[in-house]
Short mmCIF file of C-alpha atoms and ligand atoms in Angstrom, two decimals:
data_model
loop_
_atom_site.label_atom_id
_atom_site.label_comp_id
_atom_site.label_asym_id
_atom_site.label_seq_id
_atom_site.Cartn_x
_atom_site.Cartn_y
_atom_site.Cartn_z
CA UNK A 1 20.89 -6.87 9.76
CA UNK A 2 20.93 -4.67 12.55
CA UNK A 3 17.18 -3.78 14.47
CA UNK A 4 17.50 0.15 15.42
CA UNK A 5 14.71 1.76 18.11
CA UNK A 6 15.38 5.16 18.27
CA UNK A 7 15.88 7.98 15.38
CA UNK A 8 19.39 8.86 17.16
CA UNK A 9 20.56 5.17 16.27
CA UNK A 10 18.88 5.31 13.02
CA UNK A 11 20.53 8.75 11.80
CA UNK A 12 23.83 7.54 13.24
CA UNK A 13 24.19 4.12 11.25
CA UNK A 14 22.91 6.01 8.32
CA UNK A 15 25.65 8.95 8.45
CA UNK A 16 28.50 6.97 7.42
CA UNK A 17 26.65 5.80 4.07
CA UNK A 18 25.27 9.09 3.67
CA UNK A 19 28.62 10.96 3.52
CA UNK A 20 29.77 8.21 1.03
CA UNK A 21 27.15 8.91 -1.26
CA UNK A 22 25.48 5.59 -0.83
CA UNK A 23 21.81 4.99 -2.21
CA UNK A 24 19.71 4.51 0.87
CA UNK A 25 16.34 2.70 0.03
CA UNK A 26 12.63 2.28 2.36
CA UNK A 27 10.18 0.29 2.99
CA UNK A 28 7.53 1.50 4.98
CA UNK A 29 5.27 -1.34 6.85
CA UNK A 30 3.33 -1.98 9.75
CA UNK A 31 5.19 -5.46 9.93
CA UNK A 32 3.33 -8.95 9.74
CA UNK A 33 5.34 -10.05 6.39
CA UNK A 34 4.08 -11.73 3.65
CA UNK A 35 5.42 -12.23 0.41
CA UNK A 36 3.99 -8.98 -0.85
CA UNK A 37 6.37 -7.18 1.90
CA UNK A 38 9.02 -9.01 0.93
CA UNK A 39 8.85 -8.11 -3.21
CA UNK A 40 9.66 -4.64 -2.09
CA UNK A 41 12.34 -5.49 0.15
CA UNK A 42 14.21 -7.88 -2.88
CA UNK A 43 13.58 -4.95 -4.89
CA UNK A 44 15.03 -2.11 -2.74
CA UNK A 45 17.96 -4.63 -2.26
CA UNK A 46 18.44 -4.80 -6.05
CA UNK A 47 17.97 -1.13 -6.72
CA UNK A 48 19.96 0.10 -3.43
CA UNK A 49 23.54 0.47 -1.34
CA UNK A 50 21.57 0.35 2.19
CA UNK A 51 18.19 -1.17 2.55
CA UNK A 52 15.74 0.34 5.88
CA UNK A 53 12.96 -1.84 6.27
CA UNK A 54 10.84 0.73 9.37
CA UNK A 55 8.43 -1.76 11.13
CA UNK A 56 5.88 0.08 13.18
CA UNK A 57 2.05 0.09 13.68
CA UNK A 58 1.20 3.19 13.21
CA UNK A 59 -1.79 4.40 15.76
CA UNK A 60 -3.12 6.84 13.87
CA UNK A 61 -4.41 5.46 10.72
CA UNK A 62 -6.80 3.14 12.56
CA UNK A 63 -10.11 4.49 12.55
CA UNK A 64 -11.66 0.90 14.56
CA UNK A 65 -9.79 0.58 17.61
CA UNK A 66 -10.32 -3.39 17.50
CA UNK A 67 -8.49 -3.65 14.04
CA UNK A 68 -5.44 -1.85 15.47
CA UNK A 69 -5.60 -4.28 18.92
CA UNK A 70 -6.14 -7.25 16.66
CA UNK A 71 -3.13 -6.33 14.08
CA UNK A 72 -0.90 -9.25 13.77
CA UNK A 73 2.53 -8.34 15.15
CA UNK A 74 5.52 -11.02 15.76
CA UNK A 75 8.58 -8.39 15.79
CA UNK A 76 11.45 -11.85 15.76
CA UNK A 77 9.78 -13.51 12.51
CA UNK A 78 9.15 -9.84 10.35
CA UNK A 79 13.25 -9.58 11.34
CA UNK A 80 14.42 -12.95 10.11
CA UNK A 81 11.99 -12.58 6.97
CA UNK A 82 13.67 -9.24 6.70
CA UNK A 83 16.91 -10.49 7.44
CA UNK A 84 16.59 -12.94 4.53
CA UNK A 85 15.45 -10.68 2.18
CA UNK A 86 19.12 -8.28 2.56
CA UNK A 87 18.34 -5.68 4.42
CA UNK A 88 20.34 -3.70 6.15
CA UNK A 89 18.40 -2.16 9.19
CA UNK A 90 15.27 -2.60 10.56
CA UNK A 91 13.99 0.51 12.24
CA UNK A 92 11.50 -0.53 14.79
CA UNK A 93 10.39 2.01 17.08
CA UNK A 94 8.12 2.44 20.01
CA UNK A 95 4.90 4.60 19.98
CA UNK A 96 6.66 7.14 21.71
CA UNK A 97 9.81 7.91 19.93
CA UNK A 98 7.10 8.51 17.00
CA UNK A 99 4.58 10.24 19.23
CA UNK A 100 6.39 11.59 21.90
CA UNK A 101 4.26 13.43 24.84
CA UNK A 102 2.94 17.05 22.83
CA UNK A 103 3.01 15.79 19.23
CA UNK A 104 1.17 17.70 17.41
CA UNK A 105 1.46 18.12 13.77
CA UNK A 106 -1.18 16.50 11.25
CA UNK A 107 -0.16 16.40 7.56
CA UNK A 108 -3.55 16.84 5.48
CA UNK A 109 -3.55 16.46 1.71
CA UNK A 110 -6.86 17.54 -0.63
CA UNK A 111 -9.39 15.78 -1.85
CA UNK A 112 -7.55 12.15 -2.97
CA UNK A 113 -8.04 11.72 0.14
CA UNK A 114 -11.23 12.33 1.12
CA UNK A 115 -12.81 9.55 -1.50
CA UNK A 116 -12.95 5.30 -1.47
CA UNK A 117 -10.87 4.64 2.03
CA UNK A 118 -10.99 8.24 3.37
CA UNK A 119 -15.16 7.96 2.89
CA UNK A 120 -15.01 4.26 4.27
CA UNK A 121 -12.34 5.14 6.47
CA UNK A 122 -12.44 8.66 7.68
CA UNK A 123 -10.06 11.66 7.35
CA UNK A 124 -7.99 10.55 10.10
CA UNK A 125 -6.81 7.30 7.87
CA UNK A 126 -4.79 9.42 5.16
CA UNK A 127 -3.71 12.01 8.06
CA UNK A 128 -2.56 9.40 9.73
CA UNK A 129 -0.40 7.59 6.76
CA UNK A 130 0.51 11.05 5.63
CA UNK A 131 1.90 12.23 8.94
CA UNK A 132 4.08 9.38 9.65
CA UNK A 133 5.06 8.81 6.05
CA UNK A 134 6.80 12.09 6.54
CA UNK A 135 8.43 11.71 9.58
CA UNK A 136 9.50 8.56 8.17
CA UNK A 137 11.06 10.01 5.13
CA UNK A 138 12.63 13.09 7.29
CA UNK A 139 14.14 10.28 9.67
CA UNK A 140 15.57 8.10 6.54
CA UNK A 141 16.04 10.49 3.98
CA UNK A 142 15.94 8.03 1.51
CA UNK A 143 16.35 8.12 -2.22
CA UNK A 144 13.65 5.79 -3.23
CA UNK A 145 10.75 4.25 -0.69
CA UNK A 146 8.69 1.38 -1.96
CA UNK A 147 4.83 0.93 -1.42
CA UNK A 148 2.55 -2.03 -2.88
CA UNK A 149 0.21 -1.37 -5.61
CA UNK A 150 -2.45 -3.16 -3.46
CA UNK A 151 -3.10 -0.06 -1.45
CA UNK A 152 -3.21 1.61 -4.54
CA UNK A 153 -5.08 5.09 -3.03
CA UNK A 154 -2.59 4.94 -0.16
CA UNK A 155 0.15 5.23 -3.13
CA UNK A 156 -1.41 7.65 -4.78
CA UNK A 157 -1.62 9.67 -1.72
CA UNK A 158 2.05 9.46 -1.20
CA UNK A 159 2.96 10.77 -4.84
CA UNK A 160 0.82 13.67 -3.82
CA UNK A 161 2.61 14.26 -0.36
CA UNK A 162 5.88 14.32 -2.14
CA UNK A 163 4.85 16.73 -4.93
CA UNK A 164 2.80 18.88 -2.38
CA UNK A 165 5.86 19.23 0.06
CA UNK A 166 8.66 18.69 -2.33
CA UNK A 167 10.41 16.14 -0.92
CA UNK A 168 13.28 14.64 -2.88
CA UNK A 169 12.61 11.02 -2.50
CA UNK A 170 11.14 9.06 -5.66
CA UNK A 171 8.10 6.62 -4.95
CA UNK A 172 8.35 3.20 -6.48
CA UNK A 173 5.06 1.23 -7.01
CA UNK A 174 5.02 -2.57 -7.21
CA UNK A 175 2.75 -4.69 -8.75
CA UNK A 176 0.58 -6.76 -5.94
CA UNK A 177 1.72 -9.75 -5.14
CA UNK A 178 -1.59 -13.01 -4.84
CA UNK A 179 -1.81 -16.32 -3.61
CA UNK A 180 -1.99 -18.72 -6.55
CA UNK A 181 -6.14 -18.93 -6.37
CA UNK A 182 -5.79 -15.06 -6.51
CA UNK A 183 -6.59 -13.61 -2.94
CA UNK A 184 -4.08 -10.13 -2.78
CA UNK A 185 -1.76 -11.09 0.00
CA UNK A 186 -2.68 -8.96 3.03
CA UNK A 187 -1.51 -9.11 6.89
CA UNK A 188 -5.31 -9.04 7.46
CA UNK A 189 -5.39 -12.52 5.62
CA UNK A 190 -4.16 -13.94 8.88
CA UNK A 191 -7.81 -13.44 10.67
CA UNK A 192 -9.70 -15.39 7.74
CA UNK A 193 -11.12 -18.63 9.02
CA UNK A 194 -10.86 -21.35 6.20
CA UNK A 195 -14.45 -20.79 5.01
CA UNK A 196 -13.83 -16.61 4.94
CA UNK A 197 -10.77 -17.68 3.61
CA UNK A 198 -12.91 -19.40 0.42
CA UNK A 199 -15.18 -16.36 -0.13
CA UNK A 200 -12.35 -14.12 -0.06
CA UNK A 201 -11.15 -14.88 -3.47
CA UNK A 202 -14.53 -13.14 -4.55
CA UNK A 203 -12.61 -10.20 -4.51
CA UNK A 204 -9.97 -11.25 -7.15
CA UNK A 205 -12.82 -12.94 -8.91
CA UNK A 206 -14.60 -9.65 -9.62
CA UNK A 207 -11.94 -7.63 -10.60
CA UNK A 208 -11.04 -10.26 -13.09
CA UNK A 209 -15.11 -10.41 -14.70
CA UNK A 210 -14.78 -6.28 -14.84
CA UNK A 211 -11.07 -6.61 -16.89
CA UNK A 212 -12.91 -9.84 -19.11
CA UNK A 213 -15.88 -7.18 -19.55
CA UNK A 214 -13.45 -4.56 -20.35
CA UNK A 215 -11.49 -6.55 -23.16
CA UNK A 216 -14.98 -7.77 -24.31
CA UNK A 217 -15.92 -3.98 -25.26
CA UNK A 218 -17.84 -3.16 -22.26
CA UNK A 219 -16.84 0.47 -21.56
CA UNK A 220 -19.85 1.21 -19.12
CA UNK A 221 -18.88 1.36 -15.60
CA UNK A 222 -22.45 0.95 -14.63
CA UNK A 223 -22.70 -2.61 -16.37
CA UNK A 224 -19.22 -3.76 -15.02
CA UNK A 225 -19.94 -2.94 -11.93
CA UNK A 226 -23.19 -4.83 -11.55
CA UNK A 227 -21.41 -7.46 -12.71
CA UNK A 228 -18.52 -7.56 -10.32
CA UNK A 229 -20.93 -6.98 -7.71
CA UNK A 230 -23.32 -9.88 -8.34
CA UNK A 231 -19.96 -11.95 -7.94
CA UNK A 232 -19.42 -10.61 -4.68
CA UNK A 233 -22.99 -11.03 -3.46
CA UNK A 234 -23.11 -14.67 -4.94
CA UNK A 235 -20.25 -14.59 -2.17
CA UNK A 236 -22.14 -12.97 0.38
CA UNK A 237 -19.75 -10.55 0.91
CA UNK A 238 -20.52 -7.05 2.94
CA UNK A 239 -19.37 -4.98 -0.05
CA UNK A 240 -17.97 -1.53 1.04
CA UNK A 241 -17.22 0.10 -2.14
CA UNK A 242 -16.77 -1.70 -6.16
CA UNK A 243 -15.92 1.43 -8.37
CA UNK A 244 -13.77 2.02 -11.70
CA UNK A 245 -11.90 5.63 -10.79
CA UNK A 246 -9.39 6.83 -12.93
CA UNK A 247 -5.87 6.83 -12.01
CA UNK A 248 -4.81 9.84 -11.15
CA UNK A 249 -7.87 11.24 -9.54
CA UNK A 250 -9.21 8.43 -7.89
CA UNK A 251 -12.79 10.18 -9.11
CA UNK A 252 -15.78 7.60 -10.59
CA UNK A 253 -15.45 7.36 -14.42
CA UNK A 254 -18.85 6.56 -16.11
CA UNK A 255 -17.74 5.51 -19.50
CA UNK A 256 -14.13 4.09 -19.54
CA UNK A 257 -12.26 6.04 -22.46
CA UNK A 258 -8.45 5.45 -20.64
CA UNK A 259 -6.36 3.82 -18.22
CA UNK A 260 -8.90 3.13 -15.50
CA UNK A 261 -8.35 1.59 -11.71
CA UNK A 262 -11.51 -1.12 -10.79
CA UNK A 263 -10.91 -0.87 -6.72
CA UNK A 264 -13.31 -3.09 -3.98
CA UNK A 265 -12.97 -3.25 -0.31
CA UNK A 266 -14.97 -5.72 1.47
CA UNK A 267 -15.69 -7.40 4.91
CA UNK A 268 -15.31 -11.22 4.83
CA UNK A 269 -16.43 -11.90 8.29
CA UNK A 270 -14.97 -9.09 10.50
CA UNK A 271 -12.47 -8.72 8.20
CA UNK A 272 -11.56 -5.75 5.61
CA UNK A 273 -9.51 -6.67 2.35
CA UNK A 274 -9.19 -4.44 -0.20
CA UNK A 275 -8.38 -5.29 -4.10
CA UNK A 276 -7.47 -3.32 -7.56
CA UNK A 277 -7.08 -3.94 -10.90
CA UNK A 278 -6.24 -1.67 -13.08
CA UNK A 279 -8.17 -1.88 -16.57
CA UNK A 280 -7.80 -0.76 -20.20
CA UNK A 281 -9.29 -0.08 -23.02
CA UNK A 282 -8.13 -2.29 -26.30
CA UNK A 283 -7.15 1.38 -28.25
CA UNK A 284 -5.81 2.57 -24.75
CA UNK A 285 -3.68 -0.81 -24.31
CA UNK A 286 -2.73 -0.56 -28.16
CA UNK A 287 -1.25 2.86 -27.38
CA UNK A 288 1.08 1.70 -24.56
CA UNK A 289 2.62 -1.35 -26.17
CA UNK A 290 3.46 1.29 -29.07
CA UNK A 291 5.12 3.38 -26.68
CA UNK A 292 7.56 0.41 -25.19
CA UNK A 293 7.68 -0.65 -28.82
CA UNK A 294 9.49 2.54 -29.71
CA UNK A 295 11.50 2.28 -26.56
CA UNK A 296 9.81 5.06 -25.04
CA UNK A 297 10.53 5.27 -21.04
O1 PAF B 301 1.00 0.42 4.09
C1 PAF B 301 1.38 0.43 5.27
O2 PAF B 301 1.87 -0.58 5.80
C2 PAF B 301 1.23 1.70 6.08
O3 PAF B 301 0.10 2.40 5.72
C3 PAF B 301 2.48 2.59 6.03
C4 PAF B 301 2.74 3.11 4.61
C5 PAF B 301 3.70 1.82 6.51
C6 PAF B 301 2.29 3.80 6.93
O4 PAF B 301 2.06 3.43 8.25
#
């Protein structure tokens, strides 16, 4: 695996493959691997001829200035985890080869964006992920790029960049990836003391009671939501947001009649985690395994 700083060096080891007609896969992070990372790097290896892991903390999504100072960054273990996993170039730039001096452009998508962790968050978050998702993608050029169902509205976001701006890349989801007691594996894990570390699994916890409630019957959003709640409170958790949204639209869904997305952020301490799950419907989930039952794709 070779580490690459600058887009010059990037767009010159990728030129070669390129002209062969080589399948040239991304992954997007802001480093600090965990096994989560690391799924989507096994899985651009399997799917891909050349594998670009880009490693860089983007500035410009943090809306608190002490979560982007305290963001775990250890550039020699993310490349041997990397290394490990089979890929073929870590792209690792500084803030300025991103952001050089009179960077201007901001790439602003509609309202996806302004709900759940653009509300919490502020516009500048999705600008942010937006903007350097593109510059990321005109750097690369990739065929696929990879992103974790855990940040499930960021994903979303990024299907909507590429349809808005036609790109020609194709966005792979994959599933999240927990600890065995359930916590979603985050970077931000890394800042939970053992006893934040307990009361973190609230958030698993809750999604789970709102999918029990939802194979139970319980279509209400309002009663699955008080429910997931009053686990995160028996937690004492400083609950940001616990809302069932549909999938495509992110928007609150009051009576769940379809595939449906239960999402949570949280502070454990002075940390954020977010969670989702999605949920269904018995008639709903009935309907898809009659789909891959007729071998429907
Ligand atoms: O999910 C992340 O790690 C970041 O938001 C991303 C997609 C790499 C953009 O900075």
């Amino acid at each position: 695996m070779r580490t690459l700083r600058t887009i010059a060096e990037l767009r010159a080891a990728l030129a070669q493959p390129r002209r062969e007609g080589s399948r040239i896969g991304l992954v997007p992070t802001m480093g600090a691997f965990h096994e989560g990372h690391l799924s989507l790097m096994r899985r651009a290896r399997e799917d891909n001829d050349v594998v670009v892991v880009s490693l860089f903390v983007n500035p410009t999504q943090f809306n608190e200035g002490n979560d982007l100072a305290a963001y775990p960054r250890d550039e020699n273990r993310d490349a041997l985890l990397a290394s490990d996993a089979g890929v073929d170039y870590l792209f690792a730039p500084a803030v300025e080869e991103i952001y050089p001096p009179g960077f201007t452009a901001s790439v602003s998508l509609g309202a996806i964006t302004e709900v759940l962790e653009g509300a919490q968050r502020g516009r500048a978050h999705f600008e942010g992920v937006a903007t350097v998702v593109t510059k990321l993608f005109n750097m690369v050029a990739p065929q696929v790029a990879y992103f974790g169902q855990k940040d499930a509205q960021q994903a979303r976001v990024i299907k909507q960049l590429v349809h808005d701006l036609d790109m020609q890349v194709q966005i792979e989801v994959c599933p999240i990836v927990r600890e065995p007691d359930g916590l979603a594996m985050s970077s931000r894990n890394v800042h939970l003391s053992p006893a934040e570390r307990e009361q973190a699994t609230a958030l698993s916890r809750a999604l789970r009671v709102a999918s029990d409630l939802v194979e139970a019957g319980e279509y209400e959003s309002d009663a699955i939501t008080a429910a997931a709640r009053n686990e995160l409170d028996s937690a004492n958790l400083d609950t940001e947001y616990f809302e069932i949204v549909d999938l495509e639209t992110f928007a609150p869904i009051t009576t769940i009649d379809g595939p449906a997305l239960a999402v949570v952020a949280a502070r454990v301490g002075s940390t954020r985690l977010i969670d989702n799950q999605q949920l269904s419907t018995k008639s709903v989930a009935g309907q898809y395994a009659g789909a891959v039952a007729a071998g429907s794709n």
